[in-house]
Coordinates of C-alpha atoms and ligand atoms in Angstrom, one line a residue:
M1 CA 0.0 0.0 0.0
Y2 CA 2.9 2.4 0.9
Q3 CA 4.5 1.6 -2.5
W4 CA 1.2 2.2 -4.3
L5 CA 0.8 5.6 -2.6
D6 CA 4.5 6.5 -3.0
E7 CA 4.4 6.0 -6.7
R8 CA 1.5 8.4 -7.0
L9 CA 2.2 11.0 -4.2
D10 CA 6.0 10.8 -3.9
L11 CA 5.7 10.0 -0.2
G12 CA 9.5 9.5 0.1
R13 CA 10.1 13.2 -0.6
L14 CA 7.3 14.2 1.8
N15 CA 8.8 11.8 4.4
A16 CA 12.2 13.4 4.1
K17 CA 11.0 17.0 4.1
L18 CA 8.0 17.0 6.5
F19 CA 7.9 13.9 8.5
R20 CA 11.5 14.0 9.5
K21 CA 11.2 17.6 10.7
V22 CA 12.7 17.9 14.1
F23 CA 10.5 19.0 17.0
P24 CA 12.1 20.1 20.3
V25 CA 10.4 18.5 23.3
H26 CA 9.3 20.5 26.4
H27 CA 6.2 19.9 28.5
T28 CA 5.0 23.5 28.1
F29 CA 4.9 23.0 24.3
F30 CA 1.8 20.8 24.8
L31 CA -0.3 23.8 25.8
G32 CA -0.5 24.8 22.1
E33 CA -1.4 21.2 21.2
I34 CA -4.1 21.0 23.9
T35 CA -5.6 24.1 22.4
L36 CA -5.6 22.4 19.0
F37 CA -7.1 19.2 20.4
S38 CA -10.0 21.2 22.1
F39 CA -10.7 22.7 18.7
I40 CA -10.8 19.3 17.0
V41 CA -13.2 17.9 19.7
L42 CA -15.3 21.0 19.4
V43 CA -15.7 20.4 15.6
L44 CA -16.5 16.7 16.0
T45 CA -19.0 17.2 18.8
G46 CA -20.3 20.3 16.9
V47 CA -21.1 18.1 13.9
F48 CA -23.3 15.8 16.1
L49 CA -25.1 18.8 17.5
T50 CA -25.8 20.5 14.1
L51 CA -27.3 17.2 12.9
N52 CA -29.9 17.4 15.7
Y53 CA -30.3 21.2 16.4
E54 CA -32.9 23.3 14.7
P55 CA -31.8 26.9 14.2
S56 CA -35.3 28.5 14.4
T57 CA -37.5 30.4 16.8
Q58 CA -40.7 29.1 15.3
L59 CA -43.1 27.9 18.0
V60 CA -43.6 24.1 18.2
K61 CA -45.5 21.7 20.5
V62 CA -43.4 19.4 22.7
E63 CA -44.8 16.4 24.3
G64 CA -45.2 16.9 28.0
L65 CA -45.2 20.8 27.8
T66 CA -48.4 22.7 27.9
D67 CA -47.3 25.8 26.0
P68 CA -45.5 25.8 22.6
V69 CA -41.8 26.6 22.7
Q70 CA -39.2 27.8 20.2
A71 CA -37.9 25.1 17.9
A72 CA -34.3 25.8 19.0
Y73 CA -35.2 25.2 22.6
A74 CA -37.2 22.1 21.7
S75 CA -34.2 20.7 19.8
I76 CA -31.9 21.0 22.8
L77 CA -34.5 19.0 24.8
Y78 CA -34.4 16.5 22.0
I79 CA -30.5 16.3 22.0
D80 CA -30.5 15.8 25.8
S81 CA -32.9 12.9 25.4
L82 CA -30.7 11.1 22.9
P83 CA -28.4 8.3 24.1
F84 CA -25.3 10.2 25.2
G85 CA -26.8 13.3 23.8
A86 CA -26.4 15.3 27.0
V87 CA -22.8 14.1 27.4
I88 CA -21.8 15.1 23.9
R89 CA -23.4 18.5 24.4
S90 CA -21.5 18.8 27.7
V91 CA -18.2 17.7 26.0
H92 CA -18.8 20.5 23.5
H93 CA -19.5 22.9 26.3
W94 CA -16.4 22.0 28.4
S95 CA -14.1 21.8 25.3
A96 CA -14.9 25.4 24.6
H97 CA -13.9 26.4 28.2
I98 CA -10.7 24.3 28.0
M99 CA -9.8 25.8 24.6
I100 CA -10.0 29.3 25.9
A101 CA -8.1 28.4 29.1
A102 CA -5.4 26.5 27.2
A103 CA -5.0 29.2 24.6
F104 CA -4.5 31.7 27.4
L105 CA -2.0 29.5 29.2
H106 CA -0.2 29.0 25.9
L107 CA -0.1 32.8 25.5
L108 CA 1.4 33.1 29.0
R109 CA 4.1 30.5 28.2
I110 CA 5.0 32.3 25.0
L111 CA 5.1 35.6 26.9
L112 CA 7.1 34.3 29.9
S113 CA 9.7 32.4 27.8
G114 CA 10.3 35.3 25.3
A115 CA 9.1 33.2 22.3
Y116 CA 7.2 36.1 20.9
K117 CA 10.4 38.0 19.9
K118 CA 11.9 38.3 16.4
P119 CA 11.1 36.4 14.2
R120 CA 7.8 35.2 15.8
E121 CA 6.0 38.5 16.0
L122 CA 3.6 37.5 13.3
N123 CA 2.6 34.3 15.1
W124 CA 2.1 36.3 18.3
I125 CA -0.3 38.6 16.5
I126 CA -2.1 35.7 14.8
G127 CA -2.3 34.0 18.2
I128 CA -3.9 37.0 19.8
L129 CA -6.4 37.2 16.9
M130 CA -7.2 33.4 17.4
L131 CA -7.8 33.9 21.1
V132 CA -10.2 36.7 20.4
V133 CA -12.0 34.7 17.6
T134 CA -12.3 31.7 19.9
I135 CA -14.0 33.8 22.6
V136 CA -16.3 35.4 19.9
V137 CA -17.3 31.9 18.6
A138 CA -18.0 30.8 22.2
F139 CA -20.1 33.9 22.8
L140 CA -22.1 33.3 19.5
G141 CA -22.9 29.8 20.6
Y142 CA -24.2 31.0 23.9
A143 CA -27.7 32.0 22.8
L144 CA -28.4 28.9 20.6
P145 CA -30.3 26.8 23.3
Y146 CA -32.6 29.9 23.5
D147 CA -33.5 29.3 27.1
N148 CA -33.8 32.1 29.7
Y149 CA -30.2 31.5 30.9
A150 CA -28.6 31.7 27.5
I151 CA -30.7 34.8 26.4
T152 CA -30.0 36.7 29.6
A153 CA -26.2 36.1 29.3
T154 CA -26.2 37.0 25.6
R155 CA -28.1 40.2 26.3
I156 CA -25.0 41.6 28.1
G157 CA -22.9 41.2 24.9
H158 CA -25.7 42.6 22.8
G159 CA -25.8 45.7 25.1
I160 CA -22.0 46.1 24.7
A161 CA -22.2 45.9 20.9
E162 CA -25.0 48.5 20.9
S163 CA -23.0 50.9 23.1
V164 CA -20.4 51.8 20.4
P165 CA -21.2 55.5 19.5
W166 CA -22.9 56.0 16.2
V167 CA -22.4 52.6 14.6
G168 CA -23.2 50.3 17.6
V169 CA -26.9 49.8 16.9
A170 CA -26.1 48.9 13.2
V171 CA -23.3 46.5 14.3
A172 CA -25.6 44.8 16.8
Q173 CA -28.4 44.5 14.2
I174 CA -25.9 42.9 11.7
M175 CA -24.4 40.5 14.3
F176 CA -27.7 39.5 15.9
G177 CA -29.9 39.7 12.7
G178 CA -32.2 42.4 14.3
D179 CA -33.3 43.3 17.8
F180 CA -32.3 40.7 20.4
P181 CA -34.2 38.8 21.6
G182 CA -37.3 38.8 19.6
S183 CA -36.3 38.9 15.9
S184 CA -36.9 35.6 14.0
H185 CA -33.5 36.2 12.4
N186 CA -31.5 36.0 15.7
I187 CA -31.0 32.3 15.8
P188 CA -30.3 31.7 12.1
R189 CA -27.7 34.6 12.2
L190 CA -25.9 33.5 15.3
Y191 CA -26.1 29.9 14.2
S192 CA -24.4 30.4 10.8
L193 CA -21.7 32.6 12.4
H194 CA -21.1 30.1 15.2
V195 CA -21.0 26.9 13.1
L196 CA -19.6 28.1 9.8
W197 CA -18.1 31.5 9.3
M198 CA -16.2 32.0 12.5
P199 CA -14.9 28.4 12.7
L200 CA -13.7 28.8 9.1
V201 CA -11.8 32.0 10.0
L202 CA -10.4 30.1 13.0
M203 CA -9.4 27.1 10.9
G204 CA -7.6 29.4 8.4
L205 CA -5.7 31.2 11.3
I206 CA -4.8 27.9 13.0
G207 CA -3.4 26.6 9.6
L208 CA -1.4 29.8 9.1
H209 CA -0.1 29.7 12.7
L210 CA 1.1 26.1 12.4
L211 CA 2.7 26.7 8.9
I212 CA 4.6 29.8 10.2
M213 CA 5.7 27.8 13.3
I214 CA 7.0 24.9 11.1
K215 CA 8.8 27.4 8.8
Q216 CA 10.4 29.5 11.5
K217 CA 11.2 26.4 13.7
H218 CA 10.3 26.1 17.3
T219 CA 12.2 27.8 20.0
Q220 CA 14.2 25.3 22.0
P221 CA 15.1 24.6 25.6
K222 CA 18.3 26.4 26.6
Y223 CA 20.4 23.2 26.9
A224 CA 20.0 22.6 23.2
E225 CA 22.5 25.4 22.7
K226 CA 25.2 23.3 24.4
V227 CA 24.3 19.9 23.1
A228 CA 23.7 20.8 19.5
P229 CA 24.9 24.4 18.8
G230 CA 23.3 25.9 15.7
K231 CA 21.1 22.9 15.3
I232 CA 17.6 21.8 16.3
L233 CA 17.6 19.3 19.1
G234 CA 14.5 17.2 19.3
V235 CA 12.5 14.3 17.9
P236 CA 11.3 13.7 14.3
A237 CA 7.7 14.7 13.6
L238 CA 6.9 11.1 12.7
P239 CA 6.9 8.7 14.4
Q240 CA 8.0 10.1 17.8
Q241 CA 6.3 13.5 18.0
G242 CA 3.2 12.2 16.2
L243 CA 3.0 9.3 18.7
M244 CA 3.3 11.6 21.7
S245 CA 0.7 14.0 20.3
G246 CA -1.6 11.0 19.5
V247 CA -1.4 9.7 23.0
L248 CA -1.9 13.1 24.5
F249 CA -5.0 13.5 22.2
L250 CA -6.5 10.3 23.5
V251 CA -5.8 11.3 27.1
F252 CA -7.4 14.7 26.3
V253 CA -10.5 13.0 24.9
A254 CA -10.8 10.7 27.9
V255 CA -10.5 13.6 30.4
V256 CA -12.9 15.8 28.6
F257 CA -15.5 13.0 28.4
L258 CA -15.0 12.3 32.1
I259 CA -15.6 16.0 32.8
G260 CA -18.6 16.1 30.3
G261 CA -20.1 13.0 31.8
G262 CA -19.6 14.1 35.4
F263 CA -20.7 17.8 35.0
L264 CA -23.4 18.2 32.5
A265 CA -23.9 21.5 30.8
H266 CA -26.9 23.3 32.3
P267 CA -30.2 21.6 31.5
V268 CA -32.3 24.1 29.5
E269 CA -35.5 23.1 31.4
A270 CA -34.0 24.5 34.6
Y271 CA -34.4 28.0 33.2
G272 CA -37.2 27.5 30.8
P273 CA -37.9 29.0 27.3
L274 CA -37.8 32.8 26.6
S275 CA -40.0 34.6 29.1
A276 CA -40.2 38.0 30.9
N277 CA -38.2 36.5 33.9
T278 CA -34.6 37.5 34.0
P279 CA -32.6 35.0 36.0
N280 CA -29.7 36.2 38.0
V281 CA -26.9 34.8 35.7
K282 CA -23.4 35.8 35.2
P283 CA -21.3 35.6 32.0
D284 CA -18.7 32.8 31.8
W285 CA -15.4 33.2 33.7
Y286 CA -13.6 34.6 30.6
F287 CA -16.1 37.5 30.4
L288 CA -16.3 38.1 34.1
W289 CA -13.5 40.7 34.2
I290 CA -15.4 42.8 31.6
Y291 CA -18.6 42.3 33.6
G292 CA -16.8 43.5 36.7
L293 CA -15.6 46.6 34.9
L294 CA -19.2 47.3 33.8
K295 CA -20.3 47.0 37.5
I296 CA -17.8 49.6 38.8
I297 CA -17.9 52.3 36.1
P298 CA -20.5 54.8 37.3
S299 CA -23.6 55.4 35.1
S300 CA -22.8 59.2 35.3
F301 CA -19.6 58.5 33.3
E302 CA -21.4 59.4 30.1
F303 CA -21.4 62.2 27.5
T304 CA -22.8 62.7 24.0
I305 CA -21.1 64.4 21.1
P306 CA -23.9 66.3 19.2
L307 CA -22.7 65.3 15.8
F308 CA -24.5 63.1 13.2
N309 CA -27.6 62.5 15.4
G310 CA -25.5 62.4 18.6
G311 CA -22.8 59.8 19.5
K312 CA -23.3 58.5 23.1
F313 CA -20.2 57.5 25.1
G314 CA -21.6 55.5 28.0
P315 CA -20.2 53.2 30.7
E316 CA -20.9 50.1 28.7
F317 CA -18.7 51.5 25.9
W318 CA -15.9 52.4 28.3
G319 CA -15.9 49.1 30.2
G320 CA -17.0 46.7 27.4
V321 CA -15.2 48.2 24.4
V322 CA -12.5 50.8 25.3
I323 CA -10.6 49.2 28.1
P324 CA -10.6 45.7 26.5
S325 CA -9.5 47.3 23.2
I326 CA -6.6 49.1 24.8
L327 CA -5.5 45.9 26.4
L328 CA -5.8 44.1 23.1
V329 CA -3.7 46.6 21.2
G330 CA -1.2 46.7 24.0
A331 CA -0.9 42.9 23.8
I332 CA -0.5 42.9 20.0
L333 CA 2.3 45.5 20.4
I334 CA 4.4 43.6 23.0
P335 CA 6.9 42.1 20.5
F336 CA 7.6 45.5 19.1
F337 CA 8.7 46.8 22.5
S338 CA 11.1 44.1 23.4
F339 CA 14.1 43.3 21.3
T340 CA 16.4 40.4 21.0
E341 CA 20.0 41.1 21.9
G342 CA 21.9 42.3 18.8
N343 CA 18.6 42.0 16.9
V344 CA 19.3 38.4 16.1
K345 CA 16.6 35.7 15.9
Q346 CA 15.4 34.2 19.1
R347 CA 16.3 30.6 19.1
Y348 CA 16.1 29.5 22.8
L349 CA 13.6 29.8 25.6
E350 CA 14.3 32.4 28.2
L351 CA 13.9 31.6 31.9
P352 CA 11.0 33.7 33.4
S353 CA 13.0 34.1 36.7
R354 CA 15.9 35.8 34.8
H355 CA 13.6 38.3 33.2
P356 CA 12.0 39.7 36.4
R357 CA 10.6 42.9 34.8
R358 CA 8.6 41.0 32.2
T359 CA 7.6 38.3 34.6
S360 CA 6.5 40.8 37.3
L361 CA 4.5 42.8 34.7
T362 CA 2.8 39.6 33.5
I363 CA 1.8 38.7 37.1
A364 CA 0.6 42.2 37.7
G365 CA -1.5 42.0 34.5
L366 CA -3.0 38.8 35.7
M367 CA -3.8 40.4 39.1
F368 CA -5.6 43.2 37.3
L369 CA -7.8 40.7 35.5
I370 CA -8.4 38.8 38.7
M371 CA -9.4 42.0 40.6
C372 CA -11.7 43.0 37.7
T373 CA -13.3 39.5 37.8
M374 CA -13.8 39.9 41.6
A375 CA -15.7 43.1 41.0
G376 CA -18.1 41.0 39.0
Y377 CA -19.3 39.6 42.3
I378 CA -20.2 42.9 43.9
G379 CA -23.6 42.7 45.5
D380 CA -23.6 38.9 45.7
P381 CA -24.3 37.1 49.0
G382 CA -21.1 36.8 51.1
M383 CA -19.5 39.7 49.1
E384 CA -21.1 42.6 51.0
W385 CA -17.6 43.8 52.0
L386 CA -16.8 44.5 48.3
T387 CA -18.1 48.0 47.6
I388 CA -17.5 49.8 44.3
S389 CA -14.9 52.1 45.8
R390 CA -13.0 49.1 47.4
A391 CA -13.1 47.3 44.1
W392 CA -11.5 50.4 42.4
L393 CA -8.9 50.5 45.1
L394 CA -8.1 46.8 44.6
I395 CA -7.9 47.0 40.8
I396 CA -5.4 49.9 41.0
V397 CA -3.3 48.9 44.1
V398 CA -3.1 45.1 44.0
P399 CA -1.4 44.9 40.5
I400 CA 1.2 47.7 41.5
V401 CA 2.0 46.0 44.8
T402 CA 2.2 42.6 43.0
Y403 CA 4.7 44.0 40.5
F404 CA 7.1 45.3 43.2
V405 CA 6.8 42.2 45.4
S406 CA 7.4 39.7 42.7
F407 CA 10.3 41.8 41.3
W408 CA 11.8 42.1 44.8
I409 CA 11.5 38.3 45.4
M410 CA 13.3 37.6 42.1
R411 CA 16.1 40.1 42.9
A412 CA 16.4 38.8 46.5
I413 CA 16.8 35.2 45.3
W414 CA 19.2 35.7 42.4
G415 CA 21.0 38.8 43.8
E416 CA 23.5 40.3 41.3
T417 CA 23.1 37.5 38.9
W418 CA 19.4 38.1 38.4
Q419 CA 19.7 39.1 34.7
K420 CA 22.1 36.3 33.7
E421 CA 20.9 33.0 32.4
P422 CA 22.3 30.3 34.6
E423 CA 25.2 28.3 33.4
I424 CA 24.0 24.9 32.3
E425 CA 26.0 21.9 33.4
L426 CA 25.5 18.8 31.3
I427 CA 25.5 15.5 33.0
V428 CA 25.8 12.6 30.6
G429 CA 24.4 9.4 31.9
G430 CA 26.1 6.0 32.1
G431 CA 28.9 7.1 34.4
Q432 CA 30.7 9.0 31.7
A433 CA 32.4 12.3 32.4
P434 CA 30.4 15.4 31.3
R435 CA 31.6 16.4 27.8
A436 CA 30.6 20.1 27.7
Ligands
HEM1 C1 -6.2 29.7 19.8 C2 -5.6 28.8 19.3 C3 -4.1 28.4 19.2 C4 -3.7 27.2 18.7 C5 -4.5 26.1 18.3 C6 -2.2 27.3 18.8 C7 -1.4 26.2 18.5 C8 0.0 26.2 18.6 C9 0.8 25.0 18.5 C10 0.3 23.6 18.4 C11 2.1 25.5 18.6 C12 3.4 24.6 18.7 C13 3.5 24.0 20.1 C14 3.7 25.0 21.2 O1 4.7 25.8 21.2 O2 2.9 25.1 22.1 C15 2.1 26.9 18.7 C16 3.2 27.7 18.8 C17 3.2 29.1 19.0 N1 2.0 29.9 19.3 FE1 0.1 29.2 19.3 N2 -1.8 28.5 19.3 C18 -3.0 29.2 19.6 C19 -3.0 30.5 20.1 C20 -1.8 31.3 20.3 C21 -1.8 32.5 21.1 C22 -3.0 33.1 21.8 C23 -0.5 33.0 21.0 C24 0.1 34.3 21.6 C25 -0.5 35.4 21.5 C26 0.3 32.1 20.2 C27 1.6 32.2 19.8 C28 2.4 31.2 19.4 C29 3.8 31.3 19.1 C30 4.7 32.6 19.1 C31 4.3 30.0 18.8 C32 5.8 29.6 18.5 C33 6.3 29.2 19.8 C34 7.8 28.8 19.8 O3 8.4 28.7 18.8 O4 8.3 28.6 21.0 N3 -0.6 31.0 19.9 N4 0.8 27.3 18.7

C-alpha cells in the first residue's frame, strides 16, 4: 500500500521533508497542542449537535409541555434525550472552556519564555487574533439553546455591541440579525456565524499559525545550545512527535469525556424558554472581568457628542469596548517593545526568573484581570464587604504591589546574577564524564 501511494504521491520526498522535521520537546509545548485538540473535539461534537439542532425560533409543540416553545429550545431538549446526547453537548461545552483556558496559558508560556520575539512577532499577532476569535465563537454559541439563561447572558454582549457610539446599533443588528431577543433572524444569524463563518476563520488562522511555526522552527530549551549548537535538538515529527501527540490527544478526549459526563452543561428546562423573567446569571469566567468593569464604572460616566444625530459614550462603551481594546492593542504590540540582543533571531527559551521585569509585569497584569473579575461579584451574598470604591482601590493597588513584590522576590533570590541566564551543566548518563 505504501509503495502504491508512494508511486502516486512521492511520499518518500514528503517523508524526508516534512515527517523528518525535528520538534524540540518540552512539557510547556503541549499547551498549544491541547488548544488544538480542544478545537478538534469542538468540531467533532459540533457536527453531532448540528445534525440534531434546529436553528429556528418558530413555536412548536413538545410532548409533556403545555405551551408551545421555540424550535431551537425544543431541539436542545431532544438532544439531551438522545443516548449520550447530553454528554456530547457537555463535552462541546467544556471543550470550549478548555480551549480558551489552554490558549490563554499557551499565550502566557510564549510571553514568559520570550518566544514572541523576532522572528515570531507574526505568530504572536495571529495567536492574539485566534484567542479573540475563539472567545467570539463561544459567545455566538451561547444563545443557541434559546433558554432564559442563554438569552440573559447573551443580552449583556448585545448591550455592549450597541454601546459603540454612532455605529453600535447597526453593528448589533448585523451581528444578531435584528433586535435581540425577539427577531426571528436572531438564531439563524448566530447559528451560521457560530457553526460556519467564524470556525472557518479560526481554521484558516490555525493553519497559518502552524505553517509559520514549522517554517520558523520552534524555540528550544536552553540546553540545546550546548548539546547541538546551531542545530535543532528534538525528535522527528513522525513517528515520535506524532505518537506523543496522538497519546496526548487520546488522554485529552478521555479527560474531557469524564468532565462532560460528570458535570453536564446546564439543563435548559431548569431556566425554561424565553420569558419575561430575568434569572440572575453571570457571564462565563472569561467574560467576568469585563462584567466586573461594567459594574464599577458609574452610570454618570457618560457624555454625548452632538454630531450626526449624537454619539453616546456611555459606561458600557468604556468598560466593554474601550478598556478591552486598549489591552488588546497593548498585547499585540508587546513584541515591538522588546528586542532580542543584537537584533538576532530568538532561538532559545528564556527563563522567566531571569527576566523579572517582564515576569512581574505579567503577574501584575493577571492580578488586574483577577481583581476586575472579583468586581463582577459585587452585591452577591457573602461579598457585602466589596463595595464599588473598594473594588476600584483593589484594581489599582493590587497589581502595582504585586509587581514590586514579585520583582523584589526575584532580585532577592538571584541577587546580582538576576539578569544572567544560569550556566548549564551537562550531565551525561552511564557514568561518563560530562563532555561540555
Ligand atoms: C487559539 C488557538 C491556538 C492554537 C490552536 C495554537 C497552536 C499552537 C501550537 C500547536 C504550537 C506549537 C507548540 C507550542 O509551542 O505550544 C504553537 C506555537 C506558537 N504559538 Fe500558538 N496556538 C494558539 C494560540 C496562540 C496565542 C493566543 C498565541 C500568543 C498570543 C500564540 C503564539 C504562538 C507562538 C509565538 C508560537 C511559537 C512558539 C515557539 O516557537 O516557541 N498562539 N501554537
